[in-house]
Amino acid sequence: MAKTFDEIVSIIKLGRPDWVNKAEKEHVRLEVHINGKHTAGYLTQIDSIENRQQLQLRKDFLTTNRHVFVNLSRPIDKVFSAKGGGNIYNLNTEAKEKQLKKTLSNIRHGKNIKTWIKDIQANKYYTDPSGLVFFEWDKNRTYPTIKSIKSIMNYETDGRTPEWVLFNPYRIENDEAEYYRFVDNEYDYTIKKIGERYTEIKDEKFKNPFGQCPAIVNSNIINSDLTHTESPFEIIISLADHYLRTGTIKNLNEFLHGYPIFWRYLSDCPVCSGSGYVEGKECKACGGKGINLKKDITDIINLSIPQDTDTKLAPDIAGYVTPDVVSWQEMRVEMDWLAGLMELTLWGSKMAKDANNETATAAFLNVQPVNDQLNNFADAYQDMEKKMTDLVGTFLFTKYDGSSINYGRRFLVEPPDVIWKKYETAKQSGSPKVSLNYLLEQFYQSEYANDIENLTIAIKGIKLEPFVHKTDEEISKLPIRKEDTIAKYYFSEWFKTIKEFELLTKPIEVLQKEFETYLSLIKIEENEIPRVQSEIPQRGDSEQSTD
């Protein structure tokens, strides 16, 4: 509902509410861990344990947590590569649909809307959950921008959509006034404040073409206090604090105590032979001390051969004092444990490699909770794309009934080698062909997740090849028709003759007919294929009857 001038002034006078300040603090903390920004300033002195100098050294030699969150968030890529789903734009003319698709194909920064969400908005979902995707506009176009919670004074939401937004005041050079931007479902206002006097600037009041406040909150997760939204990574931020602290202490120990110290028994200066003088003058090499003060790789310490009663010195005449590495190893173990705990907390499962296969890709031990969590991420991105699409549609056509955006949910979390092992196990156990087809398709979808052309060819191959789950040797032992055996044997030979372009563009039905034509032209002698003992009558055979 549109606000009056007096209502807008009242909102300004209320100032910045506590929830916005709290949301900004959470944003700063999330930026430290997820994006690695301002990490040194985030570290604080550990009371009663370290001094300021030690704190500064920890800051100087820190390693940020960014790599940890890059690894933790990698499964989320599966949301944007998942199979299935589809978009319906609910427009009554082809021209309008083309116009909307064209706009969405380059929503901003040269990216289509889904890629823009993946590459830009997703990071704000993690690090600035109470910030906004805000659509700016001019006469001919509209485009999304990111409005950080740092730039926002207040807003009121209905779900994920703000009813109005008040931005932080700004100043103009050589102007004593403060200026406030306020946007609701009808207008974009600019309010000028001098002292306690508020004025609406009429020349900067613009009609809102969207019919609603053109903003979407970055996150769809409401915090436990029901005051504002939070990041999906909020549940592991305290663990990330622990990880960062342990890492900086480990780094400090490595730098301060990581260098071995060389020691050796004192030996005579090679210049003055231990006298401290050369031709009556103080030896410049040893400063008159008569001791070899320099370590040189050409130095030789000559030892007399020890007699039976002598103490044997070698090899104990020189060596290194090596640092104690046990504490570092314990810190590394602690950090590995923390990283594993963060992974388990976020995804409900941990990744592990097959102990019997060193080259195997690491995989989640339990895929179901991972898929459940990926569904939550997909819900958030799907909702964001729908709201963005609807705002663009309304801007272009004024009246727009809304889109239907559906993300695919076949996430293929498991790597190809794991799926292939499942397929082989299912085949050996005699699973139904429908299940085998599903697993084989999953394997190729995972293998060619980023190669749509090879995936298309592989899927067509599955649908075209006779007895796709059987080997030639297995086929030779089956009681099937001679024609079916020939089709199985010659499929791979025929498939190799088809050009890649034809495999990509021709429908399955056309390719099937071409394969049948290929088979009909083959002349095969009876002894070129295995004889198959079968109780099934062969084509052309006369049926035998028994009394």
XYZ file of N, CA and C in Angstrom, residues 223-470:
744
model
N 15.106 -15.965 10.313
C 15.860 -16.350 11.518
C 14.919 -16.743 12.648
N 15.474 -17.316 13.700
C 14.647 -17.859 14.789
C 13.895 -16.773 15.550
N 14.376 -15.527 15.492
C 13.683 -14.425 16.156
C 12.584 -13.821 15.294
N 12.479 -14.300 14.049
C 11.467 -13.826 13.095
C 11.606 -12.327 12.802
N 12.825 -11.822 12.870
C 13.042 -10.384 12.625
C 13.594 -10.109 11.237
N 14.432 -11.014 10.715
C 15.037 -10.793 9.404
C 15.528 -12.133 8.862
N 16.022 -12.109 7.635
C 16.467 -13.348 6.992
C 17.938 -13.622 7.292
N 18.324 -14.888 7.169
C 19.700 -15.259 7.459
C 20.263 -16.155 6.355
N 21.557 -16.360 6.411
C 22.268 -17.146 5.403
C 22.085 -18.646 5.646
N 22.092 -19.462 4.575
C 22.074 -20.923 4.773
C 23.342 -21.418 5.459
N 24.405 -20.586 5.484
C 25.653 -20.964 6.147
C 25.720 -20.473 7.604
N 24.679 -19.811 8.068
C 24.692 -19.267 9.430
C 24.908 -20.362 10.470
N 24.417 -21.561 10.209
C 24.497 -22.648 11.188
C 25.925 -23.127 11.432
N 26.866 -22.756 10.557
C 28.239 -23.237 10.745
C 29.234 -22.101 10.968
N 28.749 -20.873 11.147
C 29.658 -19.741 11.276
C 30.465 -19.794 12.574
N 29.879 -20.279 13.666
C 30.656 -20.387 14.906
C 31.783 -21.419 14.750
N 31.524 -22.489 13.993
C 32.582 -23.463 13.697
C 33.654 -22.826 12.818
N 33.220 -21.963 11.907
C 34.183 -21.267 11.046
C 35.071 -20.329 11.863
N 34.507 -19.701 12.901
C 35.316 -18.869 13.815
C 36.417 -19.707 14.457
N 36.042 -20.876 14.939
C 36.992 -21.787 15.580
C 38.073 -22.210 14.589
N 37.669 -22.543 13.376
C 38.611 -22.969 12.344
C 39.605 -21.856 12.027
N 39.103 -20.634 11.881
C 39.977 -19.497 11.566
C 40.963 -19.232 12.693
N 40.488 -19.272 13.923
C 41.353 -19.017 15.074
C 42.461 -20.082 15.170
N 42.069 -21.340 15.037
C 43.068 -22.418 15.093
C 44.086 -22.289 13.969
N 43.619 -21.927 12.794
C 44.512 -21.787 11.652
C 45.523 -20.674 11.833
N 45.106 -19.545 12.390
C 46.046 -18.430 12.582
C 47.082 -18.758 13.658
N 46.673 -19.485 14.692
C 47.633 -19.896 15.736
C 48.644 -20.884 15.158
N 48.170 -21.814 14.328
C 49.073 -22.779 13.688
C 50.078 -22.055 12.788
N 49.585 -21.117 11.990
C 50.480 -20.370 11.097
C 51.552 -19.625 11.888
N 51.170 -19.019 13.017
C 52.110 -18.264 13.834
C 53.196 -19.191 14.384
N 52.789 -20.352 14.840
C 53.765 -21.325 15.350
C 54.737 -21.763 14.262
N 54.234 -21.969 13.068
C 55.095 -22.394 11.966
C 56.151 -21.336 11.645
N 55.737 -20.078 11.618
C 56.668 -19.012 11.257
C 57.673 -18.718 12.372
N 57.232 -18.805 13.611
C 58.124 -18.473 14.721
C 59.076 -19.619 15.064
N 58.622 -20.843 14.905
C 59.415 -21.977 15.377
C 59.653 -23.026 14.293
N 59.430 -22.656 13.044
C 59.508 -23.643 11.982
C 60.874 -23.832 11.358
N 61.857 -23.023 11.751
C 63.174 -23.131 11.133
C 64.126 -23.942 12.012
N 64.736 -25.016 11.508
C 65.725 -25.787 12.281
C 66.945 -24.910 12.606
N 67.526 -25.118 13.778
C 68.694 -24.339 14.221
C 69.942 -25.221 14.116
N 70.961 -24.729 13.402
C 72.190 -25.496 13.225
C 73.103 -25.287 14.428
N 73.735 -26.365 14.858
C 74.707 -26.248 15.945
C 75.931 -27.109 15.608
N 77.084 -26.764 16.184
C 78.284 -27.589 16.087
C 79.267 -27.170 17.171
N 80.176 -28.069 17.480
C 81.210 -27.706 18.441
C 82.117 -26.629 17.836
N 82.667 -25.803 18.736
C 83.557 -24.733 18.277
C 84.823 -25.319 17.660
N 85.253 -24.677 16.563
C 86.505 -25.085 15.918
C 87.368 -23.846 15.668
N 88.646 -24.084 15.455
C 89.574 -22.959 15.263
C 89.282 -22.218 13.977
N 89.551 -20.918 14.042
C 89.414 -20.074 12.852
C 90.429 -20.550 11.810
N 90.025 -20.808 10.577
C 90.952 -21.304 9.563
C 91.976 -20.253 9.100
N 91.706 -18.985 9.431
C 92.626 -17.920 8.995
C 93.783 -17.762 9.969
N 93.439 -17.670 11.266
C 94.488 -17.435 12.276
C 94.855 -18.692 13.037
N 94.257 -19.812 12.666
C 94.520 -21.107 13.318
C 94.238 -21.077 14.814
N 93.286 -20.248 15.226
C 92.852 -20.218 16.617
C 93.583 -19.228 17.485
N 94.605 -18.505 16.926
C 95.364 -17.560 17.763
C 94.656 -16.238 17.934
N 93.823 -15.882 17.017
C 93.139 -14.593 17.071
C 93.923 -13.474 16.404
N 95.154 -13.781 15.951
C 95.981 -12.726 15.353
C 96.632 -13.241 14.070
N 96.830 -12.307 13.173
C 97.543 -12.586 11.929
C 98.632 -11.529 11.764
N 99.878 -11.999 11.832
C 101.032 -11.081 11.741
C 100.937 -9.958 12.771
N 100.528 -10.349 13.979
C 100.482 -9.403 15.092
C 99.250 -8.528 15.123
N 98.383 -8.681 14.141
C 97.159 -7.866 14.106
C 95.934 -8.755 14.321
N 94.920 -8.124 14.870
C 93.675 -8.868 15.144
C 93.133 -9.489 13.860
N 92.789 -10.747 13.955
C 92.260 -11.465 12.791
C 90.907 -10.882 12.391
N 90.825 -10.483 11.127
C 89.575 -9.894 10.642
C 88.488 -10.953 10.441
N 88.876 -12.179 10.208
C 87.884 -13.233 9.961
C 87.090 -13.585 11.215
N 87.763 -13.634 12.372
C 87.079 -14.052 13.602
C 86.976 -12.942 14.631
N 87.525 -11.737 14.291
C 87.469 -10.626 15.244
C 88.334 -10.839 16.450
N 89.371 -11.628 16.294
C 90.293 -11.858 17.399
C 89.862 -12.939 18.355
N 88.788 -13.621 18.070
C 88.297 -14.646 18.998
C 88.934 -16.001 18.748
N 89.508 -16.198 17.608
C 90.161 -17.469 17.304
C 89.200 -18.596 16.993
N 87.933 -18.280 16.796
C 86.887 -19.292 16.573
C 86.299 -19.116 15.175
N 85.998 -20.213 14.525
C 85.365 -20.165 13.215
C 83.897 -19.762 13.384
N 83.602 -18.537 12.946
C 82.255 -17.993 13.165
C 81.329 -18.219 11.977
N 81.851 -18.679 10.855
C 81.040 -18.819 9.657
C 80.852 -20.287 9.299
N 79.637 -20.554 8.733
C 79.350 -21.912 8.258
C 79.581 -21.933 6.753
N 80.426 -22.835 6.305
C 80.761 -22.910 4.885
C 80.706 -24.372 4.461
N 80.143 -24.613 3.258
C 79.987 -26.012 2.825
C 81.331 -26.681 2.573
N 82.409 -25.876 2.456
C 83.733 -26.470 2.236
C 84.467 -26.754 3.538
N 83.854 -26.351 4.683
C 84.517 -26.581 5.973
C 84.683 -28.080 6.231
N 85.854 -28.423 6.767
C 86.113 -29.809 7.170
C 86.580 -29.810 8.618
N 86.003 -30.639 9.418
C 86.444 -30.809 10.799
C 87.183 -32.135 10.874
N 88.503 -32.084 11.053
C 89.314 -33.294 11.091
C 89.334 -33.876 12.497
N 89.047 -35.155 12.598
C 89.034 -35.849 13.879
C 90.067 -36.974 13.843
N 90.786 -37.098 14.941
C 91.732 -38.218 15.061
C 90.971 -39.513 15.252
N 91.587 -40.586 14.770
C 90.924 -41.886 14.936
C 90.888 -42.212 16.424
N 89.685 -42.421 16.977
C 89.583 -42.677 18.418
C 90.219 -44.014 18.811
N 90.934 -43.970 19.936
C 91.490 -45.192 20.508
C 90.422 -45.890 21.328
N 90.804 -47.060 21.873
C 89.815 -47.851 22.598
C 89.211 -47.104 23.771
N 89.986 -46.259 24.418
C 89.496 -45.564 25.623
C 88.897 -44.194 25.304
N 89.010 -43.744 24.044
C 88.489 -42.423 23.671
C 86.965 -42.451 23.497
N 86.384 -41.272 23.737
C 84.946 -41.107 23.481
C 84.727 -40.831 21.994
N 83.856 -41.578 21.396
C 83.565 -41.386 19.977
C 82.596 -40.210 19.811
N 83.038 -39.149 19.105
C 82.198 -37.951 18.929
C 81.297 -38.056 17.697
N 81.839 -38.493 16.579
C 81.052 -38.536 15.342
C 79.879 -39.505 15.500
N 78.674 -39.182 15.027
C 78.391 -37.971 14.257
C 77.863 -36.828 15.117
N 78.168 -36.835 16.399
C 77.566 -35.880 17.324
C 78.384 -34.608 17.502
N 79.163 -34.208 16.497
C 79.932 -32.968 16.609
C 79.176 -31.784 16.027
N 78.066 -32.060 15.281
C 77.243 -30.990 14.700
C 75.867 -31.567 14.402
N 74.897 -30.679 14.182
C 73.554 -31.164 13.893
C 72.555 -30.029 13.856
N 71.266 -30.394 13.895
C 70.191 -29.414 13.859
C 69.254 -29.646 15.041
N 68.795 -28.517 15.612
C 67.719 -28.579 16.598
C 66.422 -28.438 15.812
N 65.705 -29.515 15.671
C 64.473 -29.482 14.875
C 63.293 -29.096 15.764
N 62.343 -28.336 15.207
C 61.199 -27.902 16.012
C 60.261 -29.055 16.338
N 59.479 -28.859 17.375
C 58.487 -29.848 17.770
C 57.278 -29.712 16.844
N 57.003 -30.742 16.057
C 55.902 -30.670 15.088
C 54.621 -31.296 15.623
N 54.660 -31.858 16.797
C 53.479 -32.533 17.339
C 52.321 -31.561 17.486
N 52.609 -30.349 17.989
C 51.536 -29.359 18.196
C 50.912 -28.961 16.859
N 51.749 -28.821 15.807
C 51.194 -28.482 14.496
C 50.310 -29.603 13.970
N 50.786 -30.828 14.151
C 50.003 -31.962 13.668
C 48.645 -32.036 14.367
N 48.644 -31.757 15.656
C 47.382 -31.764 16.407
C 46.447 -30.662 15.916
N 47.035 -29.504 15.579
C 46.210 -28.405 15.061
C 45.628 -28.764 13.702
N 46.425 -29.437 12.870
C 45.910 -29.870 11.568
C 44.783 -30.888 11.743
N 44.956 -31.805 12.677
C 43.898 -32.774 12.961
C 42.636 -32.057 13.429
N 42.806 -31.056 14.291
C 41.666 -30.279 14.778
C 40.965 -29.557 13.629
N 41.749 -28.987 12.716
C 41.164 -28.261 11.588
C 40.449 -29.207 10.635
N 41.024 -30.391 10.409
C 40.342 -31.385 9.571
C 39.027 -31.817 10.208
N 39.053 -31.985 11.513
C 37.820 -32.366 12.234
C 36.767 -31.266 12.119
N 37.185 -30.018 12.274
C 36.246 -28.896 12.162
C 35.660 -28.798 10.751
N 36.521 -28.981 9.740
C 36.037 -28.937 8.357
C 35.020 -30.042 8.112
N 35.297 -31.234 8.634
C 34.355 -32.339 8.499
C 33.048 -32.075 9.221
N 33.133 -31.445 10.393
C 31.925 -31.133 11.166
C 31.078 -30.078 10.451
N 31.740 -29.103 9.836
C 30.999 -28.099 9.060
C 30.286 -28.758 7.892
N 30.972 -29.661 7.214
C 30.370 -30.371 6.078
C 29.171 -31.207 6.532
N 29.328 -31.912 7.628
C 28.248 -32.751 8.147
C 27.057 -31.904 8.585
N 27.327 -30.769 9.237
C 26.247 -29.899 9.717
C 25.473 -29.292 8.562
N 26.190 -28.872 7.523
C 25.536 -28.215 6.389
C 24.783 -29.201 5.513
N 25.406 -30.375 5.221
C 24.849 -31.288 4.231
C 24.221 -32.541 4.825
N 24.451 -32.792 6.116
C 23.883 -33.993 6.726
C 24.633 -35.255 6.371
N 25.795 -35.106 5.724
C 26.606 -36.256 5.328
C 28.032 -35.769 5.102
N 28.964 -36.715 5.057
C 30.369 -36.381 4.809
C 30.852 -37.109 3.562
N 31.870 -36.533 2.932
C 32.452 -37.155 1.750
C 33.606 -38.055 2.150
N 33.750 -39.143 1.424
C 34.838 -40.081 1.686
C 35.206 -40.781 0.396
N 36.462 -41.247 0.330
C 36.924 -42.007 -0.824
C 36.830 -43.497 -0.531
N 36.726 -44.265 -1.586
C 36.735 -45.721 -1.461
C 38.135 -46.148 -1.035
N 38.253 -46.780 0.120
C 39.555 -47.174 0.650
C 40.256 -48.190 -0.253
N 39.482 -48.905 -1.063
C 40.062 -49.931 -1.939
C 40.407 -49.409 -3.331
N 40.125 -48.113 -3.552
C 40.382 -47.537 -4.878
C 40.937 -46.129 -4.705
N 42.264 -45.996 -4.817
C 42.905 -44.713 -4.566
C 42.540 -43.666 -5.610
N 42.193 -44.089 -6.820
C 41.868 -43.133 -7.883
C 40.399 -42.745 -7.896
N 39.597 -43.340 -7.031
C 38.161 -43.046 -7.020
C 37.906 -41.627 -6.537
N 36.844 -41.047 -7.070
C 36.434 -39.707 -6.653
C 35.718 -39.784 -5.313
N 35.975 -38.807 -4.450
C 35.280 -38.776 -3.158
C 33.785 -38.581 -3.379
N 32.986 -39.232 -2.556
C 31.528 -39.145 -2.691
C 30.896 -39.077 -1.315
N 29.693 -38.506 -1.261
C 28.968 -38.448 0.006
C 28.574 -39.862 0.436
N 28.730 -40.111 1.724
C 28.395 -41.428 2.258
C 26.893 -41.668 2.236
N 26.121 -40.614 2.411
C 24.661 -40.716 2.405
C 24.117 -39.598 1.521
N 23.550 -39.950 0.391
C 23.145 -38.951 -0.603
C 21.813 -38.289 -0.252
N 20.918 -38.978 0.450
C 19.570 -38.464 0.669
C 19.539 -37.107 1.380
N 20.251 -36.929 2.525
C 20.206 -35.602 3.154
C 20.834 -34.515 2.285
N 21.788 -34.885 1.449
C 22.383 -33.909 0.527
C 21.343 -33.461 -0.493
N 20.605 -34.409 -1.043
C 19.543 -34.062 -1.983
C 18.462 -33.204 -1.325
N 18.149 -33.504 -0.070
C 17.156 -32.701 0.659
C 17.626 -31.252 0.788
N 18.899 -31.080 1.123
C 19.430 -29.732 1.268
C 19.516 -29.024 -0.081
N 19.883 -29.757 -1.124
C 19.922 -29.157 -2.460
C 18.532 -28.724 -2.905
N 17.527 -29.466 -2.488
C 16.150 -29.038 -2.776
C 15.848 -27.691 -2.123
N 16.365 -27.470 -0.922
C 16.164 -26.184 -0.253
C 16.832 -25.052 -1.028
N 18.055 -25.302 -1.502
C 18.733 -24.285 -2.313
C 17.975 -24.043 -3.612
N 17.507 -25.121 -4.243
C 16.761 -24.989 -5.491
C 15.482 -24.178 -5.289
N 14.807 -24.397 -4.154
C 13.597 -23.624 -3.847
C 13.909 -22.126 -3.791
N 15.032 -21.783 -3.156
C 15.406 -20.372 -3.007
C 15.707 -19.737 -4.363
N 16.497 -20.420 -5.180
C 16.865 -19.862 -6.494
C 15.677 -19.838 -7.446
N 14.857 -20.869 -7.395
C 13.667 -20.926 -8.239
C 12.716 -19.775 -7.908
N 12.528 -19.527 -6.616
C 11.669 -18.430 -6.180
C 12.245 -17.074 -6.611
N 13.583 -16.938 -6.505
C 14.221 -15.696 -6.940
C 14.020 -15.471 -8.433
N 14.213 -16.525 -9.237
C 14.050 -16.369 -10.688
C 12.607 -16.028 -11.057
N 11.664 -16.658 -10.369
C 10.255 -16.355 -10.660
C 9.942 -14.892 -10.346
N 10.356 -14.424 -9.184
C 10.055 -13.036 -8.806
C 10.748 -12.033 -9.742
N 11.975 -12.342 -10.137
C 12.675 -11.468 -11.085
C 11.975 -11.473 -12.442
N 11.598 -12.666 -12.907
C 10.902 -12.782 -14.194
C 9.592 -12.025 -14.176
N 8.834 -12.133 -13.093
C 7.540 -11.457 -13.007
C 7.695 -9.938 -12.991
N 8.757 -9.445 -12.348
C 8.996 -7.996 -12.367
C 9.324 -7.508 -13.775
N 10.150 -8.266 -14.488
C 10.488 -7.902 -15.871
C 9.249 -7.973 -16.750
N 8.438 -9.030 -16.596
C 7.217 -9.170 -17.385
C 6.245 -8.030 -17.148
N 6.099 -7.627 -15.907
C 5.208 -6.512 -15.582
C 5.722 -5.208 -16.177
N 7.027 -4.996 -16.128
C 7.600 -3.781 -16.703
C 7.358 -3.725 -18.212
N 7.520 -4.873 -18.890
C 7.384 -4.902 -20.354
C 5.940 -4.799 -20.817
N 5.006 -5.451 -20.099
C 3.642 -5.588 -20.606
C 2.575 -4.953 -19.710
N 3.004 -4.346 -18.612
C 2.090 -3.692 -17.647
C 1.223 -4.713 -16.921
N 0.415 -5.432 -17.662
C -0.401 -6.478 -17.051
C 0.237 -7.830 -17.370
N 0.608 -8.529 -16.315
C 1.275 -9.819 -16.508
C 0.802 -10.769 -15.421
N 0.327 -11.944 -15.856
C -0.250 -12.908 -14.917
C 0.789 -13.690 -14.127
N 2.051 -13.611 -14.534
C 3.104 -14.303 -13.793
C 3.593 -15.548 -14.497
N 4.811 -15.917 -14.175
C 5.460 -17.066 -14.809
C 5.372 -18.302 -13.922
N 5.710 -19.432 -14.523
C 5.855 -20.679 -13.768
C 7.276 -21.178 -13.993
N 8.115 -21.061 -12.972
C 9.531 -21.430 -13.064
C 9.761 -22.702 -12.252
N 10.286 -23.716 -12.894
C 10.524 -24.993 -12.212
C 11.945 -25.457 -12.484
N 12.742 -25.564 -11.428
C 14.103 -26.062 -11.548
C 14.104 -27.591 -11.525
N 15.018 -28.170 -12.287
C 15.172 -29.623 -12.256
C 15.648 -30.087 -10.886
N 15.297 -31.296 -10.522
C 15.653 -31.812 -9.194
C 16.484 -33.105 -9.254
N 16.954 -33.483 -10.440
C 17.870 -34.626 -10.538
C 19.292 -34.091 -10.423
N 19.790 -34.047 -9.196
C 21.007 -33.300 -8.912
C 22.296 -34.046 -9.251
N 22.247 -35.364 -9.353
C 23.433 -36.152 -9.697
C 24.611 -35.800 -8.794
N 24.375 -35.941 -7.497
C 25.410 -35.632 -6.509
C 26.574 -36.609 -6.596
N 26.263 -37.863 -6.905
C 27.302 -38.886 -6.945
C 28.138 -38.762 -8.217
N 29.445 -38.979 -8.134
C 30.303 -38.927 -9.319
C 30.035 -40.117 -10.231
N 30.487 -40.052 -11.496
C 30.192 -41.113 -12.468
C 30.645 -42.500 -12.023
N 31.847 -42.599 -11.415
C 32.338 -43.934 -11.052
C 31.460 -44.597 -9.996
N 30.881 -43.806 -9.095
C 29.994 -44.360 -8.072
C 28.688 -44.848 -8.714
N 28.153 -44.056 -9.639
C 26.908 -44.456 -10.316
C 27.137 -45.696 -11.165
N 28.296 -45.768 -11.822
C 28.598 -46.937 -12.645
C 28.679 -48.197 -11.788
N 29.259 -48.074 -10.617
C 29.341 -49.226 -9.715
C 27.943 -49.663 -9.296
N 27.062 -48.710 -9.037
C 25.672 -49.035 -8.691
C 24.999 -49.764 -9.861
N 25.267 -49.264 -11.070
C 24.665 -49.876 -12.259
C 25.132 -51.314 -12.419
N 26.438 -51.546 -12.276
C 26.964 -52.908 -12.423
C 26.397 -53.848 -11.367
N 26.292 -53.340 -10.142
C 25.731 -54.154 -9.056
C 24.277 -54.497 -9.334
N 23.522 -53.496 -9.808
C 22.107 -53.723 -10.116
C 21.949 -54.718 -11.253
N 22.836 -54.645 -12.242
C 22.766 -55.558 -13.383
C 23.047 -56.998 -12.948
N 24.061 -57.138 -12.081
C 24.429 -58.471 -11.607
C 23.342 -59.087 -10.734
N 22.606 -58.241 -10.033
C 21.561 -58.747 -9.140
C 20.234 -58.969 -9.862
N 20.196 -58.692 -11.167
C 18.991 -58.941 -11.941
C 17.894 -57.919 -11.738
N 18.262 -56.669 -11.533
C 17.270 -55.603 -11.335
C 16.432 -55.397 -12.599
N 15.230 -54.868 -12.474
C 14.368 -54.619 -13.639
C 15.048 -53.697 -14.650
N 14.697 -53.848 -15.916
C 15.307 -53.041 -16.973
C 15.031 -51.553 -16.787
N 13.875 -51.226 -16.239
C 13.557 -49.807 -15.998
C 14.571 -49.191 -15.039
N 14.927 -49.938 -13.999
C 15.913 -49.456 -13.032
C 17.291 -49.338 -13.676
N 17.641 -50.316 -14.511
C 18.937 -50.270 -15.185
C 19.008 -49.089 -16.151
N 17.913 -48.847 -16.863
C 17.875 -47.687 -17.766
C 18.094 -46.387 -16.999
N 17.437 -46.294 -15.857
C 17.546 -45.088 -15.033
C 18.987 -44.876 -14.568
N 19.633 -45.931 -14.079
C 21.012 -45.814 -13.594
C 21.991 -45.508 -14.726
N 21.774 -46.124 -15.889
C 22.668 -45.870 -17.021
C 22.533 -44.429 -17.503
N 21.316 -43.922 -17.545
C 21.114 -42.517 -17.922
C 21.745 -41.588 -16.891
N 21.594 -41.947 -15.614
C 22.221 -41.143 -14.568
C 23.732 -41.100 -14.742
N 24.330 -42.233 -15.091
C 25.772 -42.284 -15.299
C 26.200 -41.300 -16.389
N 25.515 -41.360 -17.536
C 25.897 -40.463 -18.630
C 25.607 -39.002 -18.306
N 24.542 -38.751 -17.571
C 24.237 -37.366 -17.175
C 25.308 -36.814 -16.248
N 25.849 -37.671 -15.395
C 26.927 -37.242 -14.512
C 28.250 -37.130 -15.266
N 28.516 -38.098 -16.151
C 29.762 -38.108 -16.925
C 29.845 -36.893 -17.854
N 28.702 -36.555 -18.477
C 28.681 -35.445 -19.439
C 27.847 -34.280 -18.911
N 28.007 -33.978 -17.637
C 27.194 -32.922 -17.007
C 27.374 -31.585 -17.702
N 28.568 -31.323 -18.228
C 28.836 -30.047 -18.880
C 29.114 -30.216 -20.372
N 28.617 -31.292 -20.941
C 28.837 -31.575 -22.360
C 27.532 -32.089 -22.949
N 26.655 -31.173 -23.317
C 25.302 -31.531 -23.734
C 25.303 -32.339 -25.027
N 26.284 -32.124 -25.901
C 26.307 -32.842 -27.174
C 26.590 -34.327 -26.963
N 27.654 -34.633 -26.217
C 27.960 -36.046 -25.952
C 26.871 -36.714 -25.120
N 26.247 -35.946 -24.231
C 25.148 -36.506 -23.440
C 23.981 -36.889 -24.353
N 23.663 -36.019 -25.291
C 22.574 -36.296 -26.230
C 22.850 -37.562 -27.031
N 24.081 -37.692 -27.505
C 24.460 -38.877 -28.287
C 24.382 -40.137 -27.428
N 24.879 -40.058 -26.201
C 24.864 -41.224 -25.318
C 23.438 -41.674 -25.001
N 22.549 -40.729 -24.727
C 21.153 -41.076 -24.396
C 20.464 -41.715 -25.600
N 20.750 -41.179 -26.786
C 20.160 -41.787 -27.990
C 20.706 -43.196 -28.197
N 21.990 -43.377 -27.889
C 22.576 -44.704 -28.010
C 21.890 -45.710 -27.104
N 21.554 -45.292 -25.886
C 20.853 -46.178 -24.945
C 19.508 -46.612 -25.526
N 18.796 -45.670 -26.136
C 17.458 -45.961 -26.647
C 17.483 -46.769 -27.945
N 18.591 -46.677 -28.678
C 18.662 -47.362 -29.965
C 19.252 -48.763 -29.875
N 20.227 -48.966 -29.002
C 20.953 -50.235 -28.980
C 20.064 -51.376 -28.470
N 20.001 -52.477 -29.231
C 19.214 -53.635 -28.761
C 19.885 -54.273 -27.536
N 19.084 -54.667 -26.584
C 19.596 -55.349 -25.392
C 20.802 -54.591 -24.811
N 20.594 -53.322 -24.530
C 21.705 -52.435 -24.162
C 22.434 -52.891 -22.901
N 21.772 -53.621 -22.055
C 22.383 -54.053 -20.789
C 23.062 -55.425 -20.897
N 23.117 -55.986 -22.101
C 23.730 -57.284 -22.317
C 24.989 -57.149 -23.171
